[in-house]
PDB file of C-alpha atoms in Angstrom:
ATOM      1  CA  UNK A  17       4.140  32.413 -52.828  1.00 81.00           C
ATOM      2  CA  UNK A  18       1.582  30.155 -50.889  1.00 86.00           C
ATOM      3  CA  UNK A  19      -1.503  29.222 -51.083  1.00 86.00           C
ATOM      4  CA  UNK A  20      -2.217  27.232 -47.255  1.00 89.00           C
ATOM      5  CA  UNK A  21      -5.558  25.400 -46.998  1.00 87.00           C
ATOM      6  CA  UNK A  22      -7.056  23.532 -43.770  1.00 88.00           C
ATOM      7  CA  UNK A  23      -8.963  20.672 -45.142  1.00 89.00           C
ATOM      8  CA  UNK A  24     -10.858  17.156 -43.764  1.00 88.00           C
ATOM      9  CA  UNK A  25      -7.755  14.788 -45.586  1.00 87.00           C
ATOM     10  CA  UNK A  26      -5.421  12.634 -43.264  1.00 80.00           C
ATOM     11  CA  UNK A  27      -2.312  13.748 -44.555  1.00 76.00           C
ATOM     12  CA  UNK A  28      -0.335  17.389 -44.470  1.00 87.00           C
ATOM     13  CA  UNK A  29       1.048  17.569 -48.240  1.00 87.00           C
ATOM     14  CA  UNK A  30       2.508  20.162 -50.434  1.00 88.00           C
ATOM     15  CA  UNK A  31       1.955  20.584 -54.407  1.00 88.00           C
ATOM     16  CA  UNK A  32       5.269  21.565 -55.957  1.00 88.00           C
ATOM     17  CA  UNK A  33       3.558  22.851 -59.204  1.00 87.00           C
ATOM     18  CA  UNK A  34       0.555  24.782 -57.724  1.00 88.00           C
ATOM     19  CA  UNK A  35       1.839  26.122 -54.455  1.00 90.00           C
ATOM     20  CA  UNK A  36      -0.981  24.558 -52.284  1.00 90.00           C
ATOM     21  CA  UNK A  37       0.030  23.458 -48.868  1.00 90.00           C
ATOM     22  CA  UNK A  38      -2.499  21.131 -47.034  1.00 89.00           C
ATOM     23  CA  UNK A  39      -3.367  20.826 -43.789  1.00 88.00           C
ATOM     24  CA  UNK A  40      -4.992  18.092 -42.069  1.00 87.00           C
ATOM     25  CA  UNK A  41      -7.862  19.027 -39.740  1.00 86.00           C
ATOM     26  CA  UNK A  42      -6.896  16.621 -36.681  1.00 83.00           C
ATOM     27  CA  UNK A  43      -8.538  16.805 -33.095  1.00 80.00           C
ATOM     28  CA  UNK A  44      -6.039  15.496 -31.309  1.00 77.00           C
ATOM     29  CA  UNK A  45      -3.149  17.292 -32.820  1.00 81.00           C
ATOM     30  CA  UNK A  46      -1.597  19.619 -30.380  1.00 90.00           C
ATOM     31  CA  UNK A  47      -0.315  22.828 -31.807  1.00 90.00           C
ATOM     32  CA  UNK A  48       3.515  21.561 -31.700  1.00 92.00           C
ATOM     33  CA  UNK A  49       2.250  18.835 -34.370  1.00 92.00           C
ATOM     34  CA  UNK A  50       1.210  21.601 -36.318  1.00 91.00           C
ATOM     35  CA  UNK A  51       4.163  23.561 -36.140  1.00 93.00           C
ATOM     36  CA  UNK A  52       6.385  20.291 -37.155  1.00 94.00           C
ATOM     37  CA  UNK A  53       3.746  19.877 -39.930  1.00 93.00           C
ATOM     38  CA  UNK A  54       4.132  23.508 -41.216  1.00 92.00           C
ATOM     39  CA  UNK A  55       7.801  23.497 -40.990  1.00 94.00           C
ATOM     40  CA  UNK A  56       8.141  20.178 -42.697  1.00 94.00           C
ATOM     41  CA  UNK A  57       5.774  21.390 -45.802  1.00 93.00           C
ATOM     42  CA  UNK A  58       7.601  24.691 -46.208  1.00 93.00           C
ATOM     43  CA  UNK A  59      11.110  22.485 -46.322  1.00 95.00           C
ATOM     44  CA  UNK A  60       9.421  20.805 -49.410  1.00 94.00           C
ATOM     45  CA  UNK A  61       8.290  24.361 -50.730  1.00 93.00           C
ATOM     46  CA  UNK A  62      11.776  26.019 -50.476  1.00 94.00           C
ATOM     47  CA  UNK A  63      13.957  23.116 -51.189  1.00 95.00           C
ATOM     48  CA  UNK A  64      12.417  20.522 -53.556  1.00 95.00           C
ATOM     49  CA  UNK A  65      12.375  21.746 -57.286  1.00 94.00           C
ATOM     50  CA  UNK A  66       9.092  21.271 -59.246  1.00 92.00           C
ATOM     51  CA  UNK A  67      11.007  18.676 -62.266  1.00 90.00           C
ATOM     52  CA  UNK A  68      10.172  15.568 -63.932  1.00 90.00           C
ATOM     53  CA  UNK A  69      13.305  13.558 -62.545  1.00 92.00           C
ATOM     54  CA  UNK A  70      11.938  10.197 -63.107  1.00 91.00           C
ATOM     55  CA  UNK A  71      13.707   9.429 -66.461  1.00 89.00           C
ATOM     56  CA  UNK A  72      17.326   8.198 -67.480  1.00 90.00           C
ATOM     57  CA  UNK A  73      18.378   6.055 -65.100  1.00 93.00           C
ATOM     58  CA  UNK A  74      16.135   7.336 -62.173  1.00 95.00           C
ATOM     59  CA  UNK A  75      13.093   5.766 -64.179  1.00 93.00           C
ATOM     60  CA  UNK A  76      13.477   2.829 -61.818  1.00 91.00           C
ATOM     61  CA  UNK A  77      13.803   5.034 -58.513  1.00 94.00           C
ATOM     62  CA  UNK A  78      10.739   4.242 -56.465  1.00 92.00           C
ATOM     63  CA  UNK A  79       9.291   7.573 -55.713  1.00 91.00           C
ATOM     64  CA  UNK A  80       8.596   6.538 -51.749  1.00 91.00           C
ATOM     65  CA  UNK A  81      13.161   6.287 -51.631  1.00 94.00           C
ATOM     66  CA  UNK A  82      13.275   9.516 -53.128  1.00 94.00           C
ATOM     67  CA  UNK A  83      10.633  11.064 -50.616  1.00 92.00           C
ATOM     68  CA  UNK A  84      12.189   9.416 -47.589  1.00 95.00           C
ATOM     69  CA  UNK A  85      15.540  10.790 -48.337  1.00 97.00           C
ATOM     70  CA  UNK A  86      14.273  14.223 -49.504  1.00 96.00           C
ATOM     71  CA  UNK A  87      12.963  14.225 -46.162  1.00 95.00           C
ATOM     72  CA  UNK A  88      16.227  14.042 -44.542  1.00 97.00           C
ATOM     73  CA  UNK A  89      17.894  16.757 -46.443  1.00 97.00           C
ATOM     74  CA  UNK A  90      14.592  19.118 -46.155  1.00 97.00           C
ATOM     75  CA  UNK A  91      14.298  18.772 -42.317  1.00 97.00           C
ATOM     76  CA  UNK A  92      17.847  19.387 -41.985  1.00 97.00           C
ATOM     77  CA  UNK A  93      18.142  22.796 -44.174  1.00 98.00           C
ATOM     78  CA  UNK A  94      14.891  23.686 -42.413  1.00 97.00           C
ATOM     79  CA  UNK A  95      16.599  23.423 -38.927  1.00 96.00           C
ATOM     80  CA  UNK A  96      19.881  25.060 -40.479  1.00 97.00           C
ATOM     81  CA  UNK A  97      17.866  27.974 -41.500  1.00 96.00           C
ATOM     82  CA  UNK A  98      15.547  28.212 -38.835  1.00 96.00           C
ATOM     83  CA  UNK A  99      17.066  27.181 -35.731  1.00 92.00           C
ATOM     84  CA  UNK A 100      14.201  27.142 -33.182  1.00 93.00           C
ATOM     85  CA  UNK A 101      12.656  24.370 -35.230  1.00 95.00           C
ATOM     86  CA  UNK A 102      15.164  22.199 -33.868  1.00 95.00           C
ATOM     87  CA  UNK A 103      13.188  22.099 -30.999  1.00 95.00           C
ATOM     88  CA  UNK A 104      10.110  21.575 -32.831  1.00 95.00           C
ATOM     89  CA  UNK A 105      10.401  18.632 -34.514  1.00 95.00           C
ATOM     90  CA  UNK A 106      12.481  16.981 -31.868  1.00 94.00           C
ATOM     91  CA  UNK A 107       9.422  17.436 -29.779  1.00 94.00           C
ATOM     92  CA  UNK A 108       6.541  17.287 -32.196  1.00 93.00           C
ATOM     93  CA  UNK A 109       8.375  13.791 -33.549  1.00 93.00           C
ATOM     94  CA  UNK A 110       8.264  12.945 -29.837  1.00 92.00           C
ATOM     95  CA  UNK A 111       4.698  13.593 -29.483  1.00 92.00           C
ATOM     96  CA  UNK A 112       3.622  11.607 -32.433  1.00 90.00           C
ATOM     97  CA  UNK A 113       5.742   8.658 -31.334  1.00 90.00           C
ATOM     98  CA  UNK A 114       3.882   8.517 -28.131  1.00 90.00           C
ATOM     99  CA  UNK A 115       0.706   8.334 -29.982  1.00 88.00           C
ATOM    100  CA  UNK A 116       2.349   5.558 -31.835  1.00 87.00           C
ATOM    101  CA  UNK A 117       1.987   7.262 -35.202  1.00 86.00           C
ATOM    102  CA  UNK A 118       3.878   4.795 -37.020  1.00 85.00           C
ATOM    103  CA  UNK A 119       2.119   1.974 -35.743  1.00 84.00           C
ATOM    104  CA  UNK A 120       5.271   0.481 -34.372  1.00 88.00           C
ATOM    105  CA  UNK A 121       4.122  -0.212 -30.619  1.00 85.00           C
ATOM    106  CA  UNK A 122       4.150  -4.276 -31.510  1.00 84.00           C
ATOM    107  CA  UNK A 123       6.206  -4.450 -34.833  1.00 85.00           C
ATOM    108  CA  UNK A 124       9.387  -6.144 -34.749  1.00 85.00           C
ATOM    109  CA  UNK A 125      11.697  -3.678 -36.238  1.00 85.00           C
ATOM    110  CA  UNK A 126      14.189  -6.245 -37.663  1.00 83.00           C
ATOM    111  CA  UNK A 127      11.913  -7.184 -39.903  1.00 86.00           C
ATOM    112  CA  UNK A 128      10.907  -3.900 -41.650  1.00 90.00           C
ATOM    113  CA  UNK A 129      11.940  -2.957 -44.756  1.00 91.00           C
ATOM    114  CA  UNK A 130      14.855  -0.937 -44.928  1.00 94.00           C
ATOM    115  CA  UNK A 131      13.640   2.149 -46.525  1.00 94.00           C
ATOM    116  CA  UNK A 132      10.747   2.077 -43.356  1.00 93.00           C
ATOM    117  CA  UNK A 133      13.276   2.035 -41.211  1.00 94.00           C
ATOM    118  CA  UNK A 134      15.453   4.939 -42.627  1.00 96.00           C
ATOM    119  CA  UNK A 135      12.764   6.839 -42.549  1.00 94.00           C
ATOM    120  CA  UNK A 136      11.664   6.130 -38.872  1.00 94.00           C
ATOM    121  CA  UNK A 137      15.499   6.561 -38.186  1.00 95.00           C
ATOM    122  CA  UNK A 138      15.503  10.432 -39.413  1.00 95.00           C
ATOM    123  CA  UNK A 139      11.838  11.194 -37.582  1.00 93.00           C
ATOM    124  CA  UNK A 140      12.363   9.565 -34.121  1.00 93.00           C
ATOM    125  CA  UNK A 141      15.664   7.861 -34.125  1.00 90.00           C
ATOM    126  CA  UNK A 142      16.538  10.124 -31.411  1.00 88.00           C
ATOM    127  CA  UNK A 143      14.573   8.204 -28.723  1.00 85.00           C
ATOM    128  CA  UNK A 144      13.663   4.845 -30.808  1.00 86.00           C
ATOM    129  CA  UNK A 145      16.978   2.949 -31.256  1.00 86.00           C
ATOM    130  CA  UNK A 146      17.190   1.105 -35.123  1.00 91.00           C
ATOM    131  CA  UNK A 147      19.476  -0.824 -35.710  1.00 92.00           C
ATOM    132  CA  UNK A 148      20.842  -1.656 -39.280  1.00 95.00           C
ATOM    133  CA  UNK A 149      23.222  -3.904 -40.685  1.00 94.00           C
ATOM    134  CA  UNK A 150      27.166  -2.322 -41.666  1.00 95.00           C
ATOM    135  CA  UNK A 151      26.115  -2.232 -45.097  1.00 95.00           C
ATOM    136  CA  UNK A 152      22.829  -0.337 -44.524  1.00 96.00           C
ATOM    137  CA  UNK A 153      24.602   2.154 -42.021  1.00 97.00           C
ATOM    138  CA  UNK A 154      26.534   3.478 -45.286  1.00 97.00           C
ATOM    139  CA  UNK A 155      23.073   4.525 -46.602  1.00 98.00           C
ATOM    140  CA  UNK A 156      22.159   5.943 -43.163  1.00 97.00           C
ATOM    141  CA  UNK A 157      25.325   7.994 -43.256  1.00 97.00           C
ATOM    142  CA  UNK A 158      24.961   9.229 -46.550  1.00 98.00           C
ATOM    143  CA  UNK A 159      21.144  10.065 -46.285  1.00 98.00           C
ATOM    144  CA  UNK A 160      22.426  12.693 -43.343  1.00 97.00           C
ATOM    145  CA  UNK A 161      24.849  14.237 -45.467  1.00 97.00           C
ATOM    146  CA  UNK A 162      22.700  15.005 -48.551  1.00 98.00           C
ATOM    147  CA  UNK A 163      22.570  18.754 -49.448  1.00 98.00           C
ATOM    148  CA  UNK A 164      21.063  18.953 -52.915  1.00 98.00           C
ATOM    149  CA  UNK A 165      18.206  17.472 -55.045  1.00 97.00           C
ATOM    150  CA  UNK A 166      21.090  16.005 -57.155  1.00 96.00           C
ATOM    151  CA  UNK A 167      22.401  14.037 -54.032  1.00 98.00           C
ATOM    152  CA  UNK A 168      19.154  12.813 -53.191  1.00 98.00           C
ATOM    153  CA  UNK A 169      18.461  11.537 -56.586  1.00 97.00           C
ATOM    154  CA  UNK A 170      21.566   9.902 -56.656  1.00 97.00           C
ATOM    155  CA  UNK A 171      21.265   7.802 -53.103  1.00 98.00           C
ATOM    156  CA  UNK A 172      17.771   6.581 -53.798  1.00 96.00           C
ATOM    157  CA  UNK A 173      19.335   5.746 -56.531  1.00 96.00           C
ATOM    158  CA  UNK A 174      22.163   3.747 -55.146  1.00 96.00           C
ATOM    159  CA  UNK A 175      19.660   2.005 -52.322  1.00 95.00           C
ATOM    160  CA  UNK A 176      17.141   1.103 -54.948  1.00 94.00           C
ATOM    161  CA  UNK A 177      20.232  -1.123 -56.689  1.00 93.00           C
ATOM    162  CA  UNK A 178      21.445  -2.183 -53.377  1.00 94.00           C
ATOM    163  CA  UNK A 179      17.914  -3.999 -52.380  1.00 92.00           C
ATOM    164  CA  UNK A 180      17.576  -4.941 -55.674  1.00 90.00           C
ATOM    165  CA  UNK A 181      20.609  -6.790 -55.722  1.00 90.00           C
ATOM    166  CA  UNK A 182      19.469  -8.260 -52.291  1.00 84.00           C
ATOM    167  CA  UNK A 183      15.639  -9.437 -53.648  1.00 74.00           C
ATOM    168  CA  UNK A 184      14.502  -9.948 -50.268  1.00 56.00           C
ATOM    169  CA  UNK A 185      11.193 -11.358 -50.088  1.00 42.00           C
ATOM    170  CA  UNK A 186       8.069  -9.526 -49.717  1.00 37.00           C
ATOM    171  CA  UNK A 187       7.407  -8.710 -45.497  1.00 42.00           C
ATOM    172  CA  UNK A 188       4.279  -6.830 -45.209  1.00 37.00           C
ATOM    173  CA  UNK A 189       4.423  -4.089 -42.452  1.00 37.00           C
ATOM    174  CA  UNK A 190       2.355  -1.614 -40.662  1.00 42.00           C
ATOM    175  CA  UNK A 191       4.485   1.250 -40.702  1.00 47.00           C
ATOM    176  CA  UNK A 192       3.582   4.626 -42.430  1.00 48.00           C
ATOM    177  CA  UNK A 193       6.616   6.122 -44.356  1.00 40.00           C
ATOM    178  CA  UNK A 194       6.455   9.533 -46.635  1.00 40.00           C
ATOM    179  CA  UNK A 195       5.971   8.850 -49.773  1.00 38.00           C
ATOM    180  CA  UNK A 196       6.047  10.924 -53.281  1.00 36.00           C
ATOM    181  CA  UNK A 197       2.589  10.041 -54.238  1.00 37.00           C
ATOM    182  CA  UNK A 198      -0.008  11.528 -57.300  1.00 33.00           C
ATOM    183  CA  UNK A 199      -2.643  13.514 -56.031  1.00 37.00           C
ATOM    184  CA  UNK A 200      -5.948  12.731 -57.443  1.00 38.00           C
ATOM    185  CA  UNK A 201      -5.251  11.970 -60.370  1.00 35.00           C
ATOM    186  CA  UNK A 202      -2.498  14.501 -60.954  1.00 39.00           C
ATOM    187  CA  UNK A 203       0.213  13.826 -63.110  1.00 37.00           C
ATOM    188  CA  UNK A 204       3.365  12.351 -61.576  1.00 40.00           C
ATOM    189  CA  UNK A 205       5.045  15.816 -61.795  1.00 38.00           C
ATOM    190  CA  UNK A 206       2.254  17.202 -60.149  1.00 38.00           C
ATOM    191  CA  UNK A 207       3.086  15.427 -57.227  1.00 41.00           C
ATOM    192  CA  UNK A 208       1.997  16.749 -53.641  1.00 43.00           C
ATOM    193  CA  UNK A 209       5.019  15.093 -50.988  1.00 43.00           C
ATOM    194  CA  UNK A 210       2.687  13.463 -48.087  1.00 46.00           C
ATOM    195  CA  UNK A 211       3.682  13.757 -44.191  1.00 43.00           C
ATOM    196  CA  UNK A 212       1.490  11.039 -43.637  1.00 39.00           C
ATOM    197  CA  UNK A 213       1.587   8.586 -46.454  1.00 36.00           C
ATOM    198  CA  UNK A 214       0.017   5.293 -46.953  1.00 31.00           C
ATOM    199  CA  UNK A 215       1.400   1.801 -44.907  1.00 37.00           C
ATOM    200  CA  UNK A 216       3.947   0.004 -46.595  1.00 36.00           C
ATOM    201  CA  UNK A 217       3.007  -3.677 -47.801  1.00 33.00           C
ATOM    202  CA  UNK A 218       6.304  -5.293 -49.624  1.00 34.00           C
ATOM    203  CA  UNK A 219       9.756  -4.556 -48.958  1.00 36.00           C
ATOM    204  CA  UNK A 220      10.829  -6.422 -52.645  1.00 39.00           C
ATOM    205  CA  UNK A 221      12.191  -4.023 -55.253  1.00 43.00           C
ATOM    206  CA  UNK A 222      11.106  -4.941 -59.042  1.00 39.00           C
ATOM    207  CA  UNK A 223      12.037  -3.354 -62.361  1.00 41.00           C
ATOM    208  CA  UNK A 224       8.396  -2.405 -62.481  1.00 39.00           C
ATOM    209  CA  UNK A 225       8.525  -0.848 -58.889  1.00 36.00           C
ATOM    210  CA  UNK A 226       6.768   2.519 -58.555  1.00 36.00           C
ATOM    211  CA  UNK A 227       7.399   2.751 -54.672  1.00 32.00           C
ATOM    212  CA  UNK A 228       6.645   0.072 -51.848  1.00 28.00           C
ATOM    213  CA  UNK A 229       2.989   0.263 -51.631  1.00 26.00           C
TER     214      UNK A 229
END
């Protein structure tokens, strides 16, 4: 119930509505990367429902929360149901940290936003140490618990209110997060779900927030 296409774009993505999974044409890209690419798409295609969620009181939700925590609960059912991907991304997260993927090489990571760092937590927290405050580490916790869309809704829910309530001030950064984004020009519930998204330039959450771009 796929439709898999290799083109020249610099992100893997999947469109929930019309089935298309995309593949980035890299050089460098080992066939690991690949593999963690693949498995990573096909989470999205099995496990995140094609639905307009962003009304009620998810109108607010940035769509870049929802992805990173989507991301977390699709990579984990992936590995649950296919256990040699375990390896996989373990070692294809590796390989892309070593390339410095993220751009994080010079960044000090105490100043990133916290959704950036959730989300670098969940891809290569397992050799990167990130460190978050006891507050945050509630979100952290929850985010590797989340088992359905509902769930996932519901936490980037709860973090967009707890930043809110913090208004921290806008901190550009460098690093690349996944983000829910529109293809071109797609409607918002046509939405392909990027591997590699675009960098993140604020960290402040507003009522008129669409994601921190």
């Amino acid at each position: 119930n796929l439709i898999v296409e290799h083109r020249k774009v610099s992100t893997a993505s999947f469109d929930v509505e019309n089935r298309v999974l995309t593949l980035p044409m890299w050089e460098r890209a080992s066939n690991l990367v690949y593999d963690l690419l693949v498995g990573h798409e096909v989470g999205h295609a099995l496990y995140t429902p094609n639905e307009d969620w962003k009304q009620d009181k998810y109108a607010r939700v940035p769509l870049s929360f929802v992805n990173v925590v989507e991301d977390a609960r699709i990579e984990k059912l992936m590995k649950r149901r296919y256990a040699g991907l375990s390896k996989t991304f373990y070692k294809g997260y590796q390989e892309l940290h070593d390339q410095d993927f993220f751009s994080i090489e010079n960044e000090d990571m105490s100043k990133m936003s916290f959704i950036d760092r959730l989300n670098l937590h969940y891809k290569i927290g397992a050799y990167h140490m990130i460190q978050f405050s006891s507050e945050e580490q509630l979100f952290v916790d929850r985010a590797g618990k989340v088992e359905t869309w509902e769930e996932v809704l519901d936490l980037s829910y709860d973090i967009y209110g707890y930043l809110k309530s913090k208004q921290e001030e806008p901190k550009p950064t460098k690093v690349k997060h996944n983000d829910l984004q529109q293809g071109d020009g797609e409607e918002e519930n046509n939405t392909p779900i990027d591997v590699e998204p675009p960098e993140t330039k604020q960290t402040e959450v507003t009522e008129d927030s669409e994601g921190v771009s």
